[in-house]
């Protein structure tokens, strides 16, 4: 006896379907998958870091063409859609759109429950996206960030550690101080890098 295989959705069908749901999903290979943070919930630390990143980038980008978006908006990938914690979209805003028009930077805040998935599976999808130039993987447990940057078609990475570090973001004409990312947080143990 064969298992019932759900009908694969297009991105457009998925967005129409998503509007009728009470939780956020991602589309992976044509199949809706409950967004990992909807399954586990984000920790307070995770949420603080994401909000700090969003607020800092919102202020840095005020009056400029790019805008930060929350995980309520999607980034379309070659496998479907993903919901980064923060996305910087430099495309023309369409009021009813559910996805970034021209994502330049995506941020994933790493938590113990999502670290492997975010670091290995999602990052590869983001790297294949033609307009994404920077991927930030922000540790929620320690002041450290992995920065993936596309330079002349090739991806390079660097790691920044410590509250005195600043992430230069010339791709969006901004900078992101780690002291702002981790404002009001304390650290008890080294993070997992």
mmCIF file with all atom_site columns, C-alpha atoms in Angstrom:
data_model
loop_
_atom_site.group_PDB
_atom_site.id
_atom_site.type_symbol
_atom_site.label_atom_id
_atom_site.label_alt_id
_atom_site.label_comp_id
_atom_site.label_asym_id
_atom_site.label_entity_id
_atom_site.label_seq_id
_atom_site.pdbx_PDB_ins_code
_atom_site.Cartn_x
_atom_site.Cartn_y
_atom_site.Cartn_z
_atom_site.occupancy
_atom_site.B_iso_or_equiv
_atom_site.pdbx_formal_charge
_atom_site.auth_seq_id
_atom_site.auth_comp_id
_atom_site.auth_asym_id
_atom_site.auth_atom_id
_atom_site.pdbx_PDB_model_num
ATOM 1   C CA . UNK A 1 1   ? 0.000  0.000  0.000  1.00 0.00 ? 1   UNK A CA 1
ATOM 2   C CA . UNK A 1 2   ? 1.449  3.380  -0.938 1.00 0.00 ? 2   UNK A CA 1
ATOM 3   C CA . UNK A 1 3   ? 1.342  6.462  1.230  1.00 0.00 ? 3   UNK A CA 1
ATOM 4   C CA . UNK A 1 4   ? -0.709 9.412  0.060  1.00 0.00 ? 4   UNK A CA 1
ATOM 5   C CA . UNK A 1 5   ? 1.666  12.022 -1.367 1.00 0.00 ? 5   UNK A CA 1
ATOM 6   C CA . UNK A 1 6   ? 0.436  15.604 -1.053 1.00 0.00 ? 6   UNK A CA 1
ATOM 7   C CA . UNK A 1 7   ? 0.113  17.579 -4.275 1.00 0.00 ? 7   UNK A CA 1
ATOM 8   C CA . UNK A 1 8   ? 3.124  19.788 -4.758 1.00 0.00 ? 8   UNK A CA 1
ATOM 9   C CA . UNK A 1 9   ? 2.354  23.500 -4.672 1.00 0.00 ? 9   UNK A CA 1
ATOM 10  C CA . UNK A 1 10  ? 3.789  26.334 -6.693 1.00 0.00 ? 10  UNK A CA 1
ATOM 11  C CA . UNK A 1 11  ? 5.011  29.369 -4.769 1.00 0.00 ? 11  UNK A CA 1
ATOM 12  C CA . UNK A 1 12  ? 1.862  31.261 -5.803 1.00 0.00 ? 12  UNK A CA 1
ATOM 13  C CA . UNK A 1 13  ? -0.414 28.430 -4.606 1.00 0.00 ? 13  UNK A CA 1
ATOM 14  C CA . UNK A 1 14  ? 1.542  28.266 -1.371 1.00 0.00 ? 14  UNK A CA 1
ATOM 15  C CA . UNK A 1 15  ? 1.115  31.980 -0.633 1.00 0.00 ? 15  UNK A CA 1
ATOM 16  C CA . UNK A 1 16  ? -2.619 31.737 -1.304 1.00 0.00 ? 16  UNK A CA 1
ATOM 17  C CA . UNK A 1 17  ? -2.849 28.703 0.999  1.00 0.00 ? 17  UNK A CA 1
ATOM 18  C CA . UNK A 1 18  ? -0.628 30.364 3.670  1.00 0.00 ? 18  UNK A CA 1
ATOM 19  C CA . UNK A 1 19  ? -3.095 33.258 4.031  1.00 0.00 ? 19  UNK A CA 1
ATOM 20  C CA . UNK A 1 20  ? -5.680 30.808 5.394  1.00 0.00 ? 20  UNK A CA 1
ATOM 21  C CA . UNK A 1 21  ? -3.347 29.292 8.010  1.00 0.00 ? 21  UNK A CA 1
ATOM 22  C CA . UNK A 1 22  ? -2.924 30.382 11.609 1.00 0.00 ? 22  UNK A CA 1
ATOM 23  C CA . UNK A 1 23  ? 0.835  29.619 11.702 1.00 0.00 ? 23  UNK A CA 1
ATOM 24  C CA . UNK A 1 24  ? 3.752  30.365 9.400  1.00 0.00 ? 24  UNK A CA 1
ATOM 25  C CA . UNK A 1 25  ? 5.012  27.700 7.031  1.00 0.00 ? 25  UNK A CA 1
ATOM 26  C CA . UNK A 1 26  ? 7.890  27.443 4.605  1.00 0.00 ? 26  UNK A CA 1
ATOM 27  C CA . UNK A 1 27  ? 7.573  25.793 1.199  1.00 0.00 ? 27  UNK A CA 1
ATOM 28  C CA . UNK A 1 28  ? 10.207 23.108 0.622  1.00 0.00 ? 28  UNK A CA 1
ATOM 29  C CA . UNK A 1 29  ? 10.259 21.168 -2.634 1.00 0.00 ? 29  UNK A CA 1
ATOM 30  C CA . UNK A 1 30  ? 6.593  22.013 -3.225 1.00 0.00 ? 30  UNK A CA 1
ATOM 31  C CA . UNK A 1 31  ? 5.372  20.885 0.214  1.00 0.00 ? 31  UNK A CA 1
ATOM 32  C CA . UNK A 1 32  ? 4.350  23.211 3.089  1.00 0.00 ? 32  UNK A CA 1
ATOM 33  C CA . UNK A 1 33  ? 6.514  22.611 6.158  1.00 0.00 ? 33  UNK A CA 1
ATOM 34  C CA . UNK A 1 34  ? 5.777  24.172 9.526  1.00 0.00 ? 34  UNK A CA 1
ATOM 35  C CA . UNK A 1 35  ? 8.366  26.887 10.139 1.00 0.00 ? 35  UNK A CA 1
ATOM 36  C CA . UNK A 1 36  ? 10.854 25.478 12.646 1.00 0.00 ? 36  UNK A CA 1
ATOM 37  C CA . UNK A 1 37  ? 10.335 28.328 15.112 1.00 0.00 ? 37  UNK A CA 1
ATOM 38  C CA . UNK A 1 38  ? 6.588  27.738 14.961 1.00 0.00 ? 38  UNK A CA 1
ATOM 39  C CA . UNK A 1 39  ? 7.217  24.156 16.077 1.00 0.00 ? 39  UNK A CA 1
ATOM 40  C CA . UNK A 1 40  ? 9.598  24.941 18.921 1.00 0.00 ? 40  UNK A CA 1
ATOM 41  C CA . UNK A 1 41  ? 8.978  28.610 19.583 1.00 0.00 ? 41  UNK A CA 1
ATOM 42  C CA . UNK A 1 42  ? 11.858 31.029 19.760 1.00 0.00 ? 42  UNK A CA 1
ATOM 43  C CA . UNK A 1 43  ? 13.656 31.530 23.051 1.00 0.00 ? 43  UNK A CA 1
ATOM 44  C CA . UNK A 1 44  ? 13.624 34.966 24.607 1.00 0.00 ? 44  UNK A CA 1
ATOM 45  C CA . UNK A 1 45  ? 17.349 35.324 23.806 1.00 0.00 ? 45  UNK A CA 1
ATOM 46  C CA . UNK A 1 46  ? 16.712 34.412 20.170 1.00 0.00 ? 46  UNK A CA 1
ATOM 47  C CA . UNK A 1 47  ? 13.883 36.921 19.955 1.00 0.00 ? 47  UNK A CA 1
ATOM 48  C CA . UNK A 1 48  ? 15.899 39.708 21.616 1.00 0.00 ? 48  UNK A CA 1
ATOM 49  C CA . UNK A 1 49  ? 18.786 39.247 19.192 1.00 0.00 ? 49  UNK A CA 1
ATOM 50  C CA . UNK A 1 50  ? 16.412 39.239 16.185 1.00 0.00 ? 50  UNK A CA 1
ATOM 51  C CA . UNK A 1 51  ? 14.581 42.353 17.427 1.00 0.00 ? 51  UNK A CA 1
ATOM 52  C CA . UNK A 1 52  ? 17.884 44.124 18.159 1.00 0.00 ? 52  UNK A CA 1
ATOM 53  C CA . UNK A 1 53  ? 19.109 43.341 14.622 1.00 0.00 ? 53  UNK A CA 1
ATOM 54  C CA . UNK A 1 54  ? 15.838 44.540 13.104 1.00 0.00 ? 54  UNK A CA 1
ATOM 55  C CA . UNK A 1 55  ? 15.780 47.778 15.132 1.00 0.00 ? 55  UNK A CA 1
ATOM 56  C CA . UNK A 1 56  ? 19.445 48.588 14.508 1.00 0.00 ? 56  UNK A CA 1
ATOM 57  C CA . UNK A 1 57  ? 19.144 47.987 10.773 1.00 0.00 ? 57  UNK A CA 1
ATOM 58  C CA . UNK A 1 58  ? 15.836 49.877 10.573 1.00 0.00 ? 58  UNK A CA 1
ATOM 59  C CA . UNK A 1 59  ? 17.541 52.951 12.052 1.00 0.00 ? 59  UNK A CA 1
ATOM 60  C CA . UNK A 1 60  ? 20.659 52.540 9.881  1.00 0.00 ? 60  UNK A CA 1
ATOM 61  C CA . UNK A 1 61  ? 18.577 52.241 6.699  1.00 0.00 ? 61  UNK A CA 1
ATOM 62  C CA . UNK A 1 62  ? 16.106 55.063 7.355  1.00 0.00 ? 62  UNK A CA 1
ATOM 63  C CA . UNK A 1 63  ? 15.894 57.210 4.214  1.00 0.00 ? 63  UNK A CA 1
ATOM 64  C CA . UNK A 1 64  ? 17.735 54.629 2.108  1.00 0.00 ? 64  UNK A CA 1
ATOM 65  C CA . UNK A 1 65  ? 16.211 52.308 -0.515 1.00 0.00 ? 65  UNK A CA 1
ATOM 66  C CA . UNK A 1 66  ? 16.549 49.059 1.473  1.00 0.00 ? 66  UNK A CA 1
ATOM 67  C CA . UNK A 1 67  ? 14.201 48.013 4.311  1.00 0.00 ? 67  UNK A CA 1
ATOM 68  C CA . UNK A 1 68  ? 14.369 45.333 7.005  1.00 0.00 ? 68  UNK A CA 1
ATOM 69  C CA . UNK A 1 69  ? 11.616 42.718 7.198  1.00 0.00 ? 69  UNK A CA 1
ATOM 70  C CA . UNK A 1 70  ? 10.662 40.170 9.852  1.00 0.00 ? 70  UNK A CA 1
ATOM 71  C CA . UNK A 1 71  ? 10.221 36.421 9.462  1.00 0.00 ? 71  UNK A CA 1
ATOM 72  C CA . UNK A 1 72  ? 6.594  37.055 8.528  1.00 0.00 ? 72  UNK A CA 1
ATOM 73  C CA . UNK A 1 73  ? 7.953  37.744 5.029  1.00 0.00 ? 73  UNK A CA 1
ATOM 74  C CA . UNK A 1 74  ? 9.493  35.008 2.896  1.00 0.00 ? 74  UNK A CA 1
ATOM 75  C CA . UNK A 1 75  ? 12.545 34.710 0.708  1.00 0.00 ? 75  UNK A CA 1
ATOM 76  C CA . UNK A 1 76  ? 11.942 32.572 -2.367 1.00 0.00 ? 76  UNK A CA 1
ATOM 77  C CA . UNK A 1 77  ? 14.689 29.990 -2.923 1.00 0.00 ? 77  UNK A CA 1
ATOM 78  C CA . UNK A 1 78  ? 15.273 27.327 -5.542 1.00 0.00 ? 78  UNK A CA 1
ATOM 79  C CA . UNK A 1 79  ? 13.536 24.852 -3.200 1.00 0.00 ? 79  UNK A CA 1
ATOM 80  C CA . UNK A 1 80  ? 10.525 27.036 -2.307 1.00 0.00 ? 80  UNK A CA 1
ATOM 81  C CA . UNK A 1 81  ? 10.367 29.671 0.418  1.00 0.00 ? 81  UNK A CA 1
ATOM 82  C CA . UNK A 1 82  ? 12.245 30.328 3.656  1.00 0.00 ? 82  UNK A CA 1
ATOM 83  C CA . UNK A 1 83  ? 11.597 32.719 6.516  1.00 0.00 ? 83  UNK A CA 1
ATOM 84  C CA . UNK A 1 84  ? 14.859 34.250 7.758  1.00 0.00 ? 84  UNK A CA 1
ATOM 85  C CA . UNK A 1 85  ? 14.699 35.988 11.130 1.00 0.00 ? 85  UNK A CA 1
ATOM 86  C CA . UNK A 1 86  ? 15.503 39.283 9.377  1.00 0.00 ? 86  UNK A CA 1
ATOM 87  C CA . UNK A 1 87  ? 15.739 40.089 5.664  1.00 0.00 ? 87  UNK A CA 1
ATOM 88  C CA . UNK A 1 88  ? 16.956 43.301 4.085  1.00 0.00 ? 88  UNK A CA 1
ATOM 89  C CA . UNK A 1 89  ? 14.914 43.863 0.930  1.00 0.00 ? 89  UNK A CA 1
ATOM 90  C CA . UNK A 1 90  ? 16.130 46.413 -1.611 1.00 0.00 ? 90  UNK A CA 1
ATOM 91  C CA . UNK A 1 91  ? 13.339 45.827 -4.118 1.00 0.00 ? 91  UNK A CA 1
ATOM 92  C CA . UNK A 1 92  ? 10.223 47.818 -4.889 1.00 0.00 ? 92  UNK A CA 1
ATOM 93  C CA . UNK A 1 93  ? 7.746  47.320 -2.075 1.00 0.00 ? 93  UNK A CA 1
ATOM 94  C CA . UNK A 1 94  ? 4.410  45.856 -3.064 1.00 0.00 ? 94  UNK A CA 1
ATOM 95  C CA . UNK A 1 95  ? 1.890  46.202 -0.258 1.00 0.00 ? 95  UNK A CA 1
ATOM 96  C CA . UNK A 1 96  ? 0.318  42.746 -0.539 1.00 0.00 ? 96  UNK A CA 1
ATOM 97  C CA . UNK A 1 97  ? 3.438  40.770 -1.383 1.00 0.00 ? 97  UNK A CA 1
ATOM 98  C CA . UNK A 1 98  ? 4.420  37.979 1.005  1.00 0.00 ? 98  UNK A CA 1
ATOM 99  C CA . UNK A 1 99  ? 8.042  37.728 -0.111 1.00 0.00 ? 99  UNK A CA 1
ATOM 100 C CA . UNK A 1 100 ? 11.100 39.905 -0.591 1.00 0.00 ? 100 UNK A CA 1
ATOM 101 C CA . UNK A 1 101 ? 11.417 41.428 -4.059 1.00 0.00 ? 101 UNK A CA 1
ATOM 102 C CA . UNK A 1 102 ? 15.208 41.858 -3.963 1.00 0.00 ? 102 UNK A CA 1
ATOM 103 C CA . UNK A 1 103 ? 16.707 40.365 -0.779 1.00 0.00 ? 103 UNK A CA 1
ATOM 104 C CA . UNK A 1 104 ? 20.303 41.513 -0.274 1.00 0.00 ? 104 UNK A CA 1
ATOM 105 C CA . UNK A 1 105 ? 20.978 40.302 3.253  1.00 0.00 ? 105 UNK A CA 1
ATOM 106 C CA . UNK A 1 106 ? 19.448 37.554 5.386  1.00 0.00 ? 106 UNK A CA 1
ATOM 107 C CA . UNK A 1 107 ? 19.933 36.921 9.077  1.00 0.00 ? 107 UNK A CA 1
ATOM 108 C CA . UNK A 1 108 ? 19.428 33.664 10.912 1.00 0.00 ? 108 UNK A CA 1
ATOM 109 C CA . UNK A 1 109 ? 19.710 33.783 14.693 1.00 0.00 ? 109 UNK A CA 1
ATOM 110 C CA . UNK A 1 110 ? 21.155 30.464 15.799 1.00 0.00 ? 110 UNK A CA 1
ATOM 111 C CA . UNK A 1 111 ? 19.578 28.628 18.708 1.00 0.00 ? 111 UNK A CA 1
ATOM 112 C CA . UNK A 1 112 ? 20.535 25.199 20.057 1.00 0.00 ? 112 UNK A CA 1
ATOM 113 C CA . UNK A 1 113 ? 17.439 23.665 18.416 1.00 0.00 ? 113 UNK A CA 1
ATOM 114 C CA . UNK A 1 114 ? 18.017 25.206 14.954 1.00 0.00 ? 114 UNK A CA 1
ATOM 115 C CA . UNK A 1 115 ? 21.792 25.595 14.631 1.00 0.00 ? 115 UNK A CA 1
ATOM 116 C CA . UNK A 1 116 ? 22.510 22.598 12.395 1.00 0.00 ? 116 UNK A CA 1
ATOM 117 C CA . UNK A 1 117 ? 19.561 23.218 10.067 1.00 0.00 ? 117 UNK A CA 1
ATOM 118 C CA . UNK A 1 118 ? 20.309 26.944 9.728  1.00 0.00 ? 118 UNK A CA 1
ATOM 119 C CA . UNK A 1 119 ? 24.086 26.492 9.298  1.00 0.00 ? 119 UNK A CA 1
ATOM 120 C CA . UNK A 1 120 ? 23.976 23.754 6.700  1.00 0.00 ? 120 UNK A CA 1
ATOM 121 C CA . UNK A 1 121 ? 20.672 23.394 4.849  1.00 0.00 ? 121 UNK A CA 1
ATOM 122 C CA . UNK A 1 122 ? 19.206 26.891 4.752  1.00 0.00 ? 122 UNK A CA 1
ATOM 123 C CA . UNK A 1 123 ? 22.509 28.621 4.109  1.00 0.00 ? 123 UNK A CA 1
ATOM 124 C CA . UNK A 1 124 ? 23.054 26.645 0.903  1.00 0.00 ? 124 UNK A CA 1
ATOM 125 C CA . UNK A 1 125 ? 19.636 27.726 -0.393 1.00 0.00 ? 125 UNK A CA 1
ATOM 126 C CA . UNK A 1 126 ? 20.438 31.355 0.432  1.00 0.00 ? 126 UNK A CA 1
ATOM 127 C CA . UNK A 1 127 ? 23.811 31.125 -1.333 1.00 0.00 ? 127 UNK A CA 1
ATOM 128 C CA . UNK A 1 128 ? 22.099 30.025 -4.545 1.00 0.00 ? 128 UNK A CA 1
ATOM 129 C CA . UNK A 1 129 ? 19.726 33.026 -4.491 1.00 0.00 ? 129 UNK A CA 1
ATOM 130 C CA . UNK A 1 130 ? 20.929 35.480 -7.157 1.00 0.00 ? 130 UNK A CA 1
ATOM 131 C CA . UNK A 1 131 ? 20.388 38.730 -5.224 1.00 0.00 ? 131 UNK A CA 1
ATOM 132 C CA . UNK A 1 132 ? 21.516 37.743 -1.718 1.00 0.00 ? 132 UNK A CA 1
ATOM 133 C CA . UNK A 1 133 ? 24.944 39.245 -1.051 1.00 0.00 ? 133 UNK A CA 1
ATOM 134 C CA . UNK A 1 134 ? 25.354 38.709 2.713  1.00 0.00 ? 134 UNK A CA 1
ATOM 135 C CA . UNK A 1 135 ? 24.241 35.983 5.122  1.00 0.00 ? 135 UNK A CA 1
ATOM 136 C CA . UNK A 1 136 ? 24.654 36.564 8.860  1.00 0.00 ? 136 UNK A CA 1
ATOM 137 C CA . UNK A 1 137 ? 24.497 33.627 11.267 1.00 0.00 ? 137 UNK A CA 1
ATOM 138 C CA . UNK A 1 138 ? 24.177 35.186 14.707 1.00 0.00 ? 138 UNK A CA 1
ATOM 139 C CA . UNK A 1 139 ? 24.832 33.077 17.795 1.00 0.00 ? 139 UNK A CA 1
ATOM 140 C CA . UNK A 1 140 ? 22.167 33.683 20.446 1.00 0.00 ? 140 UNK A CA 1
ATOM 141 C CA . UNK A 1 141 ? 24.335 32.295 23.255 1.00 0.00 ? 141 UNK A CA 1
ATOM 142 C CA . UNK A 1 142 ? 27.553 34.298 22.780 1.00 0.00 ? 142 UNK A CA 1
ATOM 143 C CA . UNK A 1 143 ? 28.613 37.507 20.999 1.00 0.00 ? 143 UNK A CA 1
ATOM 144 C CA . UNK A 1 144 ? 29.791 35.930 17.757 1.00 0.00 ? 144 UNK A CA 1
ATOM 145 C CA . UNK A 1 145 ? 28.619 36.106 14.168 1.00 0.00 ? 145 UNK A CA 1
ATOM 146 C CA . UNK A 1 146 ? 29.553 34.209 11.013 1.00 0.00 ? 146 UNK A CA 1
ATOM 147 C CA . UNK A 1 147 ? 29.434 36.490 7.983  1.00 0.00 ? 147 UNK A CA 1
ATOM 148 C CA . UNK A 1 148 ? 29.040 34.911 4.541  1.00 0.00 ? 148 UNK A CA 1
ATOM 149 C CA . UNK A 1 149 ? 29.646 37.434 1.765  1.00 0.00 ? 149 UNK A CA 1
ATOM 150 C CA . UNK A 1 150 ? 29.401 37.063 -2.020 1.00 0.00 ? 150 UNK A CA 1
ATOM 151 C CA . UNK A 1 151 ? 32.346 38.808 -3.662 1.00 0.00 ? 151 UNK A CA 1
ATOM 152 C CA . UNK A 1 152 ? 32.575 38.648 -7.457 1.00 0.00 ? 152 UNK A CA 1
ATOM 153 C CA . UNK A 1 153 ? 30.392 35.532 -7.523 1.00 0.00 ? 153 UNK A CA 1
ATOM 154 C CA . UNK A 1 154 ? 32.334 33.637 -4.840 1.00 0.00 ? 154 UNK A CA 1
ATOM 155 C CA . UNK A 1 155 ? 31.265 33.132 -1.232 1.00 0.00 ? 155 UNK A CA 1
ATOM 156 C CA . UNK A 1 156 ? 33.731 33.919 1.542  1.00 0.00 ? 156 UNK A CA 1
ATOM 157 C CA . UNK A 1 157 ? 33.191 33.798 5.257  1.00 0.00 ? 157 UNK A CA 1
ATOM 158 C CA . UNK A 1 158 ? 34.588 35.434 8.339  1.00 0.00 ? 158 UNK A CA 1
ATOM 159 C CA . UNK A 1 159 ? 33.818 35.222 12.020 1.00 0.00 ? 159 UNK A CA 1
ATOM 160 C CA . UNK A 1 160 ? 33.484 38.171 14.357 1.00 0.00 ? 160 UNK A CA 1
ATOM 161 C CA . UNK A 1 161 ? 33.600 37.773 18.125 1.00 0.00 ? 161 UNK A CA 1
ATOM 162 C CA . UNK A 1 162 ? 33.176 40.124 21.042 1.00 0.00 ? 162 UNK A CA 1
ATOM 163 C CA . UNK A 1 163 ? 30.939 43.073 21.776 1.00 0.00 ? 163 UNK A CA 1
ATOM 164 C CA . UNK A 1 164 ? 33.490 45.531 20.355 1.00 0.00 ? 164 UNK A CA 1
ATOM 165 C CA . UNK A 1 165 ? 33.248 44.012 16.841 1.00 0.00 ? 165 UNK A CA 1
ATOM 166 C CA . UNK A 1 166 ? 31.318 45.760 14.068 1.00 0.00 ? 166 UNK A CA 1
ATOM 167 C CA . UNK A 1 167 ? 30.017 44.067 10.913 1.00 0.00 ? 167 UNK A CA 1
ATOM 168 C CA . UNK A 1 168 ? 30.602 46.349 7.916  1.00 0.00 ? 168 UNK A CA 1
ATOM 169 C CA . UNK A 1 169 ? 27.749 46.059 5.420  1.00 0.00 ? 169 UNK A CA 1
ATOM 170 C CA . UNK A 1 170 ? 28.713 48.135 2.366  1.00 0.00 ? 170 UNK A CA 1
ATOM 171 C CA . UNK A 1 171 ? 26.221 46.106 0.300  1.00 0.00 ? 171 UNK A CA 1
ATOM 172 C CA . UNK A 1 172 ? 23.403 48.014 2.023  1.00 0.00 ? 172 UNK A CA 1
ATOM 173 C CA . UNK A 1 173 ? 25.391 51.091 3.133  1.00 0.00 ? 173 UNK A CA 1
ATOM 174 C CA . UNK A 1 174 ? 25.231 50.224 6.836  1.00 0.00 ? 174 UNK A CA 1
ATOM 175 C CA . UNK A 1 175 ? 27.142 48.635 9.703  1.00 0.00 ? 175 UNK A CA 1
ATOM 176 C CA . UNK A 1 176 ? 25.971 46.384 12.516 1.00 0.00 ? 176 UNK A CA 1
ATOM 177 C CA . UNK A 1 177 ? 27.766 46.669 15.882 1.00 0.00 ? 177 UNK A CA 1
ATOM 178 C CA . UNK A 1 178 ? 27.678 43.463 17.927 1.00 0.00 ? 178 UNK A CA 1
ATOM 179 C CA . UNK A 1 179 ? 27.112 45.625 21.016 1.00 0.00 ? 179 UNK A CA 1
ATOM 180 C CA . UNK A 1 180 ? 23.750 46.608 19.471 1.00 0.00 ? 180 UNK A CA 1
ATOM 181 C CA . UNK A 1 181 ? 22.889 43.029 18.482 1.00 0.00 ? 181 UNK A CA 1
ATOM 182 C CA . UNK A 1 182 ? 23.424 41.816 22.029 1.00 0.00 ? 182 UNK A CA 1
ATOM 183 C CA . UNK A 1 183 ? 22.142 44.885 23.914 1.00 0.00 ? 183 UNK A CA 1
ATOM 184 C CA . UNK A 1 184 ? 20.683 43.970 27.326 1.00 0.00 ? 184 UNK A CA 1
ATOM 185 C CA . UNK A 1 185 ? 21.873 40.343 27.152 1.00 0.00 ? 185 UNK A CA 1
ATOM 186 C CA . UNK A 1 186 ? 24.329 38.625 29.470 1.00 0.00 ? 186 UNK A CA 1
ATOM 187 C CA . UNK A 1 187 ? 26.519 35.638 28.647 1.00 0.00 ? 187 UNK A CA 1
ATOM 188 C CA . UNK A 1 188 ? 27.210 32.641 30.849 1.00 0.00 ? 188 UNK A CA 1
ATOM 189 C CA . UNK A 1 189 ? 29.043 30.275 28.510 1.00 0.00 ? 189 UNK A CA 1
ATOM 190 C CA . UNK A 1 190 ? 30.843 30.354 25.177 1.00 0.00 ? 190 UNK A CA 1
ATOM 191 C CA . UNK A 1 191 ? 28.640 29.842 22.128 1.00 0.00 ? 191 UNK A CA 1
ATOM 192 C CA . UNK A 1 192 ? 28.764 26.948 19.665 1.00 0.00 ? 192 UNK A CA 1
ATOM 193 C CA . UNK A 1 193 ? 30.865 27.845 16.649 1.00 0.00 ? 193 UNK A CA 1
#
